[in-house]
PDB file of C-alpha atoms and ligand atoms in Angstrom:
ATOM      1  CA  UNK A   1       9.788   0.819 -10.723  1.00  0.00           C
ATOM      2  CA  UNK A   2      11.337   3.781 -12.345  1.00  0.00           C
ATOM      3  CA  UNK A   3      14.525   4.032 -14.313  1.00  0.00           C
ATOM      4  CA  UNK A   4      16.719   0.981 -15.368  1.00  0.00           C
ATOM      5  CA  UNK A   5      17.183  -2.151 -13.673  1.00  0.00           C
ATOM      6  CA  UNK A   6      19.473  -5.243 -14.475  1.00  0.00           C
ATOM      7  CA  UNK A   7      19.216  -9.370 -14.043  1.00  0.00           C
ATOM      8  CA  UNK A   8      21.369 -11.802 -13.125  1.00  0.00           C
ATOM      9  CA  UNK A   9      20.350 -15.439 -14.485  1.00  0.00           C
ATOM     10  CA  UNK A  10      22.225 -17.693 -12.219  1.00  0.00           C
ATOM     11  CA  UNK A  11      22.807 -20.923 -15.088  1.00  0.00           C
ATOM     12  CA  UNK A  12      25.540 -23.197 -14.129  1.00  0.00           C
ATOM     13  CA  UNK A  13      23.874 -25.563 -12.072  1.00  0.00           C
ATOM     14  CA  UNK A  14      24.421 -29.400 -13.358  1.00  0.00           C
ATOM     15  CA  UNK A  15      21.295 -30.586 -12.079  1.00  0.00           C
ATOM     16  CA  UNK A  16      22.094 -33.652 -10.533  1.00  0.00           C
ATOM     17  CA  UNK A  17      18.595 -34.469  -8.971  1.00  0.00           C
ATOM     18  CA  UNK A  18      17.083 -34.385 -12.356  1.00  0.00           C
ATOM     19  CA  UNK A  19      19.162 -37.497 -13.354  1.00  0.00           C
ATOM     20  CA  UNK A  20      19.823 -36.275 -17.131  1.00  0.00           C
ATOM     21  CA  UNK A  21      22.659 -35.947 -19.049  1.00  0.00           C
ATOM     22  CA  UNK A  22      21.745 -32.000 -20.271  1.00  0.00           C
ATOM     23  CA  UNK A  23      21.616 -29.655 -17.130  1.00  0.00           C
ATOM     24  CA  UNK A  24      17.725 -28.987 -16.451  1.00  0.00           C
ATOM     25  CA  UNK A  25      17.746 -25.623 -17.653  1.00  0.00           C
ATOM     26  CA  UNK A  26      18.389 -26.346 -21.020  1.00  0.00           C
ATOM     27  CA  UNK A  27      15.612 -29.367 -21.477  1.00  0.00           C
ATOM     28  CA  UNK A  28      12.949 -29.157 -23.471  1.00  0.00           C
ATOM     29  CA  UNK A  29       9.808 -27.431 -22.336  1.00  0.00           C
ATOM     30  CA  UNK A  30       6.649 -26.859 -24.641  1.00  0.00           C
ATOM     31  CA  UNK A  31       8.430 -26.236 -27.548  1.00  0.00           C
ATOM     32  CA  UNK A  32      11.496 -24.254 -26.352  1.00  0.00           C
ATOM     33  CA  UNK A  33      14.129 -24.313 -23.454  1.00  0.00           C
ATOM     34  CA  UNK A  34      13.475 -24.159 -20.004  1.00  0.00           C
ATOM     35  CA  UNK A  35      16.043 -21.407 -19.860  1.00  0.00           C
ATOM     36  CA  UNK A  36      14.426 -19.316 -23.193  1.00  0.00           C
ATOM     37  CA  UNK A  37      10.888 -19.399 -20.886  1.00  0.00           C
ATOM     38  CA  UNK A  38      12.824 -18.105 -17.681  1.00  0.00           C
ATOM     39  CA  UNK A  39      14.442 -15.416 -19.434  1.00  0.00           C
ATOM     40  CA  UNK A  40      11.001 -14.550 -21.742  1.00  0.00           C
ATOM     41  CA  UNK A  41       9.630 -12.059 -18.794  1.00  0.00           C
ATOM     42  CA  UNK A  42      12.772 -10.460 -17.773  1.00  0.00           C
ATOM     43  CA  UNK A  43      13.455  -9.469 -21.960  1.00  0.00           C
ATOM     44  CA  UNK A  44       9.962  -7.781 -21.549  1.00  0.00           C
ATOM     45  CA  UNK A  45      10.842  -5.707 -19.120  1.00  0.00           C
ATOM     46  CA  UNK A  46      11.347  -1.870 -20.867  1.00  0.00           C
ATOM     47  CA  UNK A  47      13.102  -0.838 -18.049  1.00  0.00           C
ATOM     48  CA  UNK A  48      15.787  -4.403 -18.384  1.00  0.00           C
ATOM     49  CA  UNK A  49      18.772  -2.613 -19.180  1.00  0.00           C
ATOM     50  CA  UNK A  50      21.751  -5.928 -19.393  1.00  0.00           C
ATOM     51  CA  UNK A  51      20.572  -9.690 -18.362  1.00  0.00           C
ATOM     52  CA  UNK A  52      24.031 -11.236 -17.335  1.00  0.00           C
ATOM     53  CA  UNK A  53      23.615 -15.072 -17.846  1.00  0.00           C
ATOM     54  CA  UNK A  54      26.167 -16.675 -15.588  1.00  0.00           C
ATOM     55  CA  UNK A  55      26.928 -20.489 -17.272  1.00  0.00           C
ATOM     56  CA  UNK A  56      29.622 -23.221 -16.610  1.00  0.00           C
ATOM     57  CA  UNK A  57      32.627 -22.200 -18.564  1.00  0.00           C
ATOM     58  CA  UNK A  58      32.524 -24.253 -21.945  1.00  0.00           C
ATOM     59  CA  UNK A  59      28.743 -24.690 -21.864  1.00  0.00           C
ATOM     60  CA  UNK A  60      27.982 -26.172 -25.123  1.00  0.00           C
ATOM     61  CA  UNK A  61      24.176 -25.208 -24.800  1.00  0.00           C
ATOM     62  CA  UNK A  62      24.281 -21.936 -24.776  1.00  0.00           C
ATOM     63  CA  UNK A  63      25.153 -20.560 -27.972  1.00  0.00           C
ATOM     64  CA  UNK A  64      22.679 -22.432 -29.803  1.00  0.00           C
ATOM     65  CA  UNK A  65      19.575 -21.497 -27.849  1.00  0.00           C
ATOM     66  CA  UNK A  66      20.731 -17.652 -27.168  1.00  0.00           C
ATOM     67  CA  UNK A  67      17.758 -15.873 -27.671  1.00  0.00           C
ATOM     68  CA  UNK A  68      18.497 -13.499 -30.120  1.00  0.00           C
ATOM     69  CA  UNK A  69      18.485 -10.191 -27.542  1.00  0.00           C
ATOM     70  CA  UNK A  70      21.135  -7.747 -27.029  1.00  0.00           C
ATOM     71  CA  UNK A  71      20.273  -6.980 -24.062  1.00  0.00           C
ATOM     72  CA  UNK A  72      21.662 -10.816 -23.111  1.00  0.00           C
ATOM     73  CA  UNK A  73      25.563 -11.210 -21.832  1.00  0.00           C
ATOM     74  CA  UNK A  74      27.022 -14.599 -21.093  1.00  0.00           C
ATOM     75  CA  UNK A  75      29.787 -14.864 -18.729  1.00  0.00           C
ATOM     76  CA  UNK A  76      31.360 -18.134 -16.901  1.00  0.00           C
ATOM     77  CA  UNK A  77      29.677 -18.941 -13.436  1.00  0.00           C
ATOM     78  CA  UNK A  78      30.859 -20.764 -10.483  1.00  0.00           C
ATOM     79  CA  UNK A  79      31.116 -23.811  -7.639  1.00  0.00           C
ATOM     80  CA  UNK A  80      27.848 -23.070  -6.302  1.00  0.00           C
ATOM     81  CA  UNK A  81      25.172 -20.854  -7.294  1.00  0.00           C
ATOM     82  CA  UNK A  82      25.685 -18.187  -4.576  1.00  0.00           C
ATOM     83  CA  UNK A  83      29.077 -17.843  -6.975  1.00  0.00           C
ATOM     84  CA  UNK A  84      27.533 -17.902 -10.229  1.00  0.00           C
ATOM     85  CA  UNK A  85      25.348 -14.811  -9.148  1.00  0.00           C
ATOM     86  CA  UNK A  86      28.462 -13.007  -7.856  1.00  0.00           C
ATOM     87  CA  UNK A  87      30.289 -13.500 -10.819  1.00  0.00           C
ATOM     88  CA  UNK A  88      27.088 -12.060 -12.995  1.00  0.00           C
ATOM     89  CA  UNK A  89      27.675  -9.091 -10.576  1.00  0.00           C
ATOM     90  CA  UNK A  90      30.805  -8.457 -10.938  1.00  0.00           C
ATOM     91  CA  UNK A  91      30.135  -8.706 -14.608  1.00  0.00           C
ATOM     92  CA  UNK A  92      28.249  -4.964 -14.243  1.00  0.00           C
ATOM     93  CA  UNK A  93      30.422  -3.400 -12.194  1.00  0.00           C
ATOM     94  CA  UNK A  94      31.073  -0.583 -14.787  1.00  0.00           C
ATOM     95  CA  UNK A  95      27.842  -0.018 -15.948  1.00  0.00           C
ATOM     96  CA  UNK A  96      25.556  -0.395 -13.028  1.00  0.00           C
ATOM     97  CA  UNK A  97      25.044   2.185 -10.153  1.00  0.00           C
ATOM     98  CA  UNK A  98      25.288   1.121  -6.587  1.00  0.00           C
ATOM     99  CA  UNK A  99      21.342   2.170  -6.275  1.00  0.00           C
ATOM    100  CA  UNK A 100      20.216   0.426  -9.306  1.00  0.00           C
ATOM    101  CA  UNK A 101      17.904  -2.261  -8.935  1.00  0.00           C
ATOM    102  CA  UNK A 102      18.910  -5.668  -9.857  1.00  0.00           C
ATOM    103  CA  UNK A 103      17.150  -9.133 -10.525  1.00  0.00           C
ATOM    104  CA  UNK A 104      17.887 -12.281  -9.745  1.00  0.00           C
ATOM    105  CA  UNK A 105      16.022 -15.286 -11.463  1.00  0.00           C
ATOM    106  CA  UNK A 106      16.672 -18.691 -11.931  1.00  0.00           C
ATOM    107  CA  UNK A 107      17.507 -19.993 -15.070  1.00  0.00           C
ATOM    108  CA  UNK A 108      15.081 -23.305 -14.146  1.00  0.00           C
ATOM    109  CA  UNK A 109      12.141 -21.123 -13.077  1.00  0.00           C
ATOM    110  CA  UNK A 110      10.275 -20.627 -16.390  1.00  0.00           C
ATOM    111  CA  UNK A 111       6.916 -20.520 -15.157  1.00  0.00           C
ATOM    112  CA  UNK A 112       7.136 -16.886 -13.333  1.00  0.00           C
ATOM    113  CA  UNK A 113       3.972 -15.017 -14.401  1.00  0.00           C
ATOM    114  CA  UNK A 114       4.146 -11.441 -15.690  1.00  0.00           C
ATOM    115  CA  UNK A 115       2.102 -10.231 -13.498  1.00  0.00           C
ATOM    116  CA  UNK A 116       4.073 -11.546 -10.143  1.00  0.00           C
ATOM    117  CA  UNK A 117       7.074 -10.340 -11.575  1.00  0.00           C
ATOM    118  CA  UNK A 118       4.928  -6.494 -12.387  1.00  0.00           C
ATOM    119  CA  UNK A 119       4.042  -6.753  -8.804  1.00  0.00           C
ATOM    120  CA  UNK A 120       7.278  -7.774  -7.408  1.00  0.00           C
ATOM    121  CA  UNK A 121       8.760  -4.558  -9.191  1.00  0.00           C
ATOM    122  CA  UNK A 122       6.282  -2.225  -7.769  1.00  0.00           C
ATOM    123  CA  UNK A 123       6.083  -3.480  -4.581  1.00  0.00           C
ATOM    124  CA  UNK A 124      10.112  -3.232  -4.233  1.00  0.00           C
ATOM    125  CA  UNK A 125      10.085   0.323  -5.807  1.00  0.00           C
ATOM    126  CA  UNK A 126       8.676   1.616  -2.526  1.00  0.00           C
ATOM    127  CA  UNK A 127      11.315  -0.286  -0.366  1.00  0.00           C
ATOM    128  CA  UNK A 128      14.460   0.777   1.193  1.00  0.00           C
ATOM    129  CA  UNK A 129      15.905  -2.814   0.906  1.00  0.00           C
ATOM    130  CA  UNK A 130      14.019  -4.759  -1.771  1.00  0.00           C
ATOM    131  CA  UNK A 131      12.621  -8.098  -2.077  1.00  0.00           C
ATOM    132  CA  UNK A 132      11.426 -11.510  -3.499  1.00  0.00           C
ATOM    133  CA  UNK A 133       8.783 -13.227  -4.245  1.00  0.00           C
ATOM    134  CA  UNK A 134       7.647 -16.142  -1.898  1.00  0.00           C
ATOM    135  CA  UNK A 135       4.812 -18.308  -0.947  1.00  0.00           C
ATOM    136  CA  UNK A 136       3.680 -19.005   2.182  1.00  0.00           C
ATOM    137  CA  UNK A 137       3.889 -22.759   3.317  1.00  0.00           C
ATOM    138  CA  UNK A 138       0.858 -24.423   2.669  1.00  0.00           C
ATOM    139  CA  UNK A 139       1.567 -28.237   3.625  1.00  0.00           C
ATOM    140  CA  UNK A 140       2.247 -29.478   7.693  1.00  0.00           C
ATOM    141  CA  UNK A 141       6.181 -29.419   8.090  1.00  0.00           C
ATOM    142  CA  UNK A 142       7.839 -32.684   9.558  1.00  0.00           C
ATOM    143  CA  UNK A 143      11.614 -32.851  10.925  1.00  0.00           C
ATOM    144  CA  UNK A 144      13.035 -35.921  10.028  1.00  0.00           C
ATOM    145  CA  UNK A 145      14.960 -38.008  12.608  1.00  0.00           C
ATOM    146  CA  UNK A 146      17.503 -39.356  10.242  1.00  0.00           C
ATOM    147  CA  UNK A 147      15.886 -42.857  10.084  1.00  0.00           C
ATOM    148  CA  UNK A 148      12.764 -41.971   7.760  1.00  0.00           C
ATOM    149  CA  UNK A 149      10.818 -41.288  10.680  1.00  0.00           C
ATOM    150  CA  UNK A 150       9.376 -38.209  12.181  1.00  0.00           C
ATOM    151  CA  UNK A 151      10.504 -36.671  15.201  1.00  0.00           C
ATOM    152  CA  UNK A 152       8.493 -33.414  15.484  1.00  0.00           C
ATOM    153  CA  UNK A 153       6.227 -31.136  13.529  1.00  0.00           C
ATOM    154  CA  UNK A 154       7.448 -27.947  13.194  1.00  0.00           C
ATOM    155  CA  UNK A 155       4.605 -24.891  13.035  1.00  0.00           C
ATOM    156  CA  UNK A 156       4.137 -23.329   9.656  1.00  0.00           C
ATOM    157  CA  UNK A 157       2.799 -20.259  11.262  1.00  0.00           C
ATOM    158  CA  UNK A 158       4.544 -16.929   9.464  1.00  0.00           C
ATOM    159  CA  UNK A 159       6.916 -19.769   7.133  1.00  0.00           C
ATOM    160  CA  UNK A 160       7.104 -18.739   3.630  1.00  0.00           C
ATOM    161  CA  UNK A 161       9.654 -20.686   0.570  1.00  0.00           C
ATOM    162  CA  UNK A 162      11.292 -18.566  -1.271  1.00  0.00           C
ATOM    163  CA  UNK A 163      10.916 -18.038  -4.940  1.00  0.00           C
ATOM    164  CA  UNK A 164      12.868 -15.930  -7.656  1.00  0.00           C
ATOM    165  CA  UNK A 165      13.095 -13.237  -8.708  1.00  0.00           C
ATOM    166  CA  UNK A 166      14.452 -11.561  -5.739  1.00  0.00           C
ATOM    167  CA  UNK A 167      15.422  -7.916  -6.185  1.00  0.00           C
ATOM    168  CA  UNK A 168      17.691  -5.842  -4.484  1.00  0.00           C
ATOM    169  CA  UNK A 169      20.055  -2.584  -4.871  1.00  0.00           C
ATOM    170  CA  UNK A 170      23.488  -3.264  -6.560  1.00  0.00           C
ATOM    171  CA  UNK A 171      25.893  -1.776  -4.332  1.00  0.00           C
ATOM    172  CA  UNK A 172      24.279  -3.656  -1.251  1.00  0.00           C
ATOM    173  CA  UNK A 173      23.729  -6.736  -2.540  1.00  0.00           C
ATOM    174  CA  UNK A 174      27.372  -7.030  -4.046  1.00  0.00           C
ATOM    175  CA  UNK A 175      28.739  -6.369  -0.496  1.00  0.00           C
ATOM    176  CA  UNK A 176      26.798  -9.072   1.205  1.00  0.00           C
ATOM    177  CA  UNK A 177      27.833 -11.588  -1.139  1.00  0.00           C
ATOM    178  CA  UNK A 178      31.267 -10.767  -1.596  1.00  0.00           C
ATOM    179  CA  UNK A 179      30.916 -10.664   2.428  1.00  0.00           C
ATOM    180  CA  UNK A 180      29.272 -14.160   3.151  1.00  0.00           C
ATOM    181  CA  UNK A 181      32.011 -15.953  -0.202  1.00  0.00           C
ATOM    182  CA  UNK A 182      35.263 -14.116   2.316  1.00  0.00           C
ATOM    183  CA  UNK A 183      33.683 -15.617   5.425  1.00  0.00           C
ATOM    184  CA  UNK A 184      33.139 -18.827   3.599  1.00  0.00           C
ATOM    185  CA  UNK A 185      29.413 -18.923   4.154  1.00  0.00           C
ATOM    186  CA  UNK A 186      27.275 -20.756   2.098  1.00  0.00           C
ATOM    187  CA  UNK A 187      23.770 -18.643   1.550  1.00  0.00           C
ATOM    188  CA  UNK A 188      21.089 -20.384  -0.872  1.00  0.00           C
ATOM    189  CA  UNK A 189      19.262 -16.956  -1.800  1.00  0.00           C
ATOM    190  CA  UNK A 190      20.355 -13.417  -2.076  1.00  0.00           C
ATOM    191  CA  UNK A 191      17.794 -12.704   0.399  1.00  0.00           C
ATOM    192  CA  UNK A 192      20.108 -15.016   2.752  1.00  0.00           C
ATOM    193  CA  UNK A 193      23.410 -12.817   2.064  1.00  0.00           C
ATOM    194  CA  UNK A 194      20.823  -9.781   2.552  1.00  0.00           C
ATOM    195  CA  UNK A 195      19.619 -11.623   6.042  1.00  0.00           C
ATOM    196  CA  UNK A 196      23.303 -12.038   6.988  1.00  0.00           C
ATOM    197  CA  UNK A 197      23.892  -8.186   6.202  1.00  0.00           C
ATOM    198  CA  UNK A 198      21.517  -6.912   8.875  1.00  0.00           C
ATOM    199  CA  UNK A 199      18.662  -6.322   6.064  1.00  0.00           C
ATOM    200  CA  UNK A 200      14.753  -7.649   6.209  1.00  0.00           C
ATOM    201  CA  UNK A 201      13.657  -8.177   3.015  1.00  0.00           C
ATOM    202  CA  UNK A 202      10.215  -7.737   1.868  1.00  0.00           C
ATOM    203  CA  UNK A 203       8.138 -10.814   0.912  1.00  0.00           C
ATOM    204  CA  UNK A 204       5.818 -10.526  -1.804  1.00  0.00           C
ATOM    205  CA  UNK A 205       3.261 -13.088  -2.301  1.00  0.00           C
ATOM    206  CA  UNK A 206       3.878 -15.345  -5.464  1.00  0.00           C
ATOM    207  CA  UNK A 207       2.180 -17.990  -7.275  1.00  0.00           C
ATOM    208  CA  UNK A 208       2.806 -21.180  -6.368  1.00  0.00           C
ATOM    209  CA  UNK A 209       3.121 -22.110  -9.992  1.00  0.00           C
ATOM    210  CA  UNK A 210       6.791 -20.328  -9.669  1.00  0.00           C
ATOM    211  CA  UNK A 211       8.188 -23.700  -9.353  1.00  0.00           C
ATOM    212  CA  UNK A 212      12.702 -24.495  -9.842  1.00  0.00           C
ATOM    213  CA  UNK A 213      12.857 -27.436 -11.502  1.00  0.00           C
ATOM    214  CA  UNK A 214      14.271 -29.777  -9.577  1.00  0.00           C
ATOM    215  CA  UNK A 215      13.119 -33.372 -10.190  1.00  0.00           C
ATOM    216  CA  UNK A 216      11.912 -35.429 -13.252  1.00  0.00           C
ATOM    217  CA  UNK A 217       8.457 -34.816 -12.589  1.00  0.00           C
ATOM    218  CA  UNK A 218       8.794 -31.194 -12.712  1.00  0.00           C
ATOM    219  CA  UNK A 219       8.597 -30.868 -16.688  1.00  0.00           C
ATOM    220  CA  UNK A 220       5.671 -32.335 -17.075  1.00  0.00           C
ATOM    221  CA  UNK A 221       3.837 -29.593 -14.236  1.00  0.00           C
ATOM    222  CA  UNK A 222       5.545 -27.177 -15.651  1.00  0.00           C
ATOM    223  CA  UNK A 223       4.193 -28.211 -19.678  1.00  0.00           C
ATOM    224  CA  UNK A 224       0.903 -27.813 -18.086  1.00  0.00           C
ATOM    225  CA  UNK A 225       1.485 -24.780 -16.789  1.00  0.00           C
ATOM    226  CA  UNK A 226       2.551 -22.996 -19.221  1.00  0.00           C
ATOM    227  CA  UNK A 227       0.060 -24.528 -21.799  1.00  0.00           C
ATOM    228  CA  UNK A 228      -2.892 -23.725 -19.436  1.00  0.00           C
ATOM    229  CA  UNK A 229      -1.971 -19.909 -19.819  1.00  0.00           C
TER     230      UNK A 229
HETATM  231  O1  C5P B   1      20.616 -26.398  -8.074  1.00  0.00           O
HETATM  232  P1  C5P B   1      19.536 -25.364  -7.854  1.00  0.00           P
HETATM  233  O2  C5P B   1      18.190 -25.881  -8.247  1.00  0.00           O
HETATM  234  O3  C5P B   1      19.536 -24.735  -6.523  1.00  0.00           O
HETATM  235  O4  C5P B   1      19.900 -24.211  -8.895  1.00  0.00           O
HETATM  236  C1  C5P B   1      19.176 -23.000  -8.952  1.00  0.00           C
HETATM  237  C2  C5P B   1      19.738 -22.167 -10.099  1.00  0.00           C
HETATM  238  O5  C5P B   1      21.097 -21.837  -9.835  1.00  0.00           O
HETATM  239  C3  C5P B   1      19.718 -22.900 -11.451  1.00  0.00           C
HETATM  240  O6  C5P B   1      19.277 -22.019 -12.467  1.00  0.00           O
HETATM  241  C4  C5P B   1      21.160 -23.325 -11.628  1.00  0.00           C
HETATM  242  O7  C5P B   1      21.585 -23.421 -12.993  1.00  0.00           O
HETATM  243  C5  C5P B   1      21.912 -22.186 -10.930  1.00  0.00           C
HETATM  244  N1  C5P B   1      23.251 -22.576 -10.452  1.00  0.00           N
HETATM  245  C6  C5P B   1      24.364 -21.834 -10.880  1.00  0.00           C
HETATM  246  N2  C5P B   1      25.617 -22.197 -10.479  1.00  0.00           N
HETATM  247  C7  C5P B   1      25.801 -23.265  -9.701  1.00  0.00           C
HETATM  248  C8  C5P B   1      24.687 -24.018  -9.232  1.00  0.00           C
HETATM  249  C9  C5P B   1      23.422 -23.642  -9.621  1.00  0.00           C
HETATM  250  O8  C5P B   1      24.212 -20.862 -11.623  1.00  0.00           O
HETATM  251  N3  C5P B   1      27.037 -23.603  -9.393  1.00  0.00           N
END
């Protein structure tokens, strides 16, 4: 990728399914915050121009783990995380062009390896529309009947999950997020809004170890992950 690019770090998620009183990405993870590991890849970017961190408004975390980087901007976030990334848009409306390139990570993703992220960026530099990094499904998919029982197996053929970053042009992906929030449509990814728009985006092929933490478990995989490197 050539020229500048800016992140979003969607951060105001409460975390419910992790069942702790601190929102999961501010736990404790090999000797730092989840949060500080997420953002360590983006602040080595050269071409990361502003990361706009979007956090609940009065987060009481945040000012004591800010890494020191001024290339890092805080601003309040929103209901669901669709609005916390809209907000951190917003946020650059004066300084970023509608053709600049712009990331969107997770603040609870801090195993994405440099390399994925290298390769995400110069995959998507060749691309009308951008990108993300997924992974394509590797387990047998069941639909569940309601009663904890299966009702069908659904083929995994050409099924991917999505994983963050995904990357897209400013100007486009502000419209088809401030289109699906005036419709009222709820869109988990900015690949979703992008979907909605009339845009295929390009899936590059991530590491599984990429993983959101989501569950109690997850800190513990994602110790060894990181330690393993
Ligand atoms: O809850 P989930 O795992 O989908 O959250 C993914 C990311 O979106 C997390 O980094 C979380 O902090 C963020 N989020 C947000 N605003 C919300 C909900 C989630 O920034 N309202």
């Amino acid at each position: 990728m050539t020229g500048r690019c800016w992140a979003v770090v969607p951060a105001a998620g409460a975390g419910a399914r992790m069942g702790s009183a601190t929102p999961k990405q501010y736990l404790s993870l090999a000797g730092r915050r989840v949060i500080e590991w997420s953002l360590a890849p983006l602040l080595r970017l050269d071409e990361m121009a502003t990361i706009v961190v979007a956090t609940s408004a009065g987060d009481p975390w945040w000012r004591d783990i800010a890494p020191g980087s001024d290339k890092l901007r805080r601003v309040d976030g929103g209901a669901r995380r669709q609005d916390s990334v809209l907000l951190g848009l917003r946020a650059l409306e004066t300084v970023a062009d509608t053709d600049d390139w712009v990331l969107v990570h997770d603040a609870a993703r801090p195993c994405l390896p440099d390399e994925d992220l290298a390769e995400l960026l110069s995959r998507v530099a060749a691309d009308s529309v951008g990108g993300l990094l997924a992974c394509p499904v590797r387990d047998t998919l069941k639909h569940a009947s309601g009663d904890g029982r299966v009702d069908r197996t659904i083929p995994r053929d050409d099924l991917w999950q999505a994983l963050t970053p995904q990357v897209f042009r400013y100007g486009p992906l502000r419209a088809a997020l401030e289109s699906a929030a005036e419709a009222g449509v709820e869109v988990t990814d900015e690949a979703a809004a992008m979907e909605r728009a009339g845009y295929s985006p390009l899936l590059v092929p991530g590491s599984p170890v990429n993983i959101k933490i989501t569950r109690p478990g997850d800190i513990a995989l994602a110790s060894a992950f990181l330690e393993g490197r």
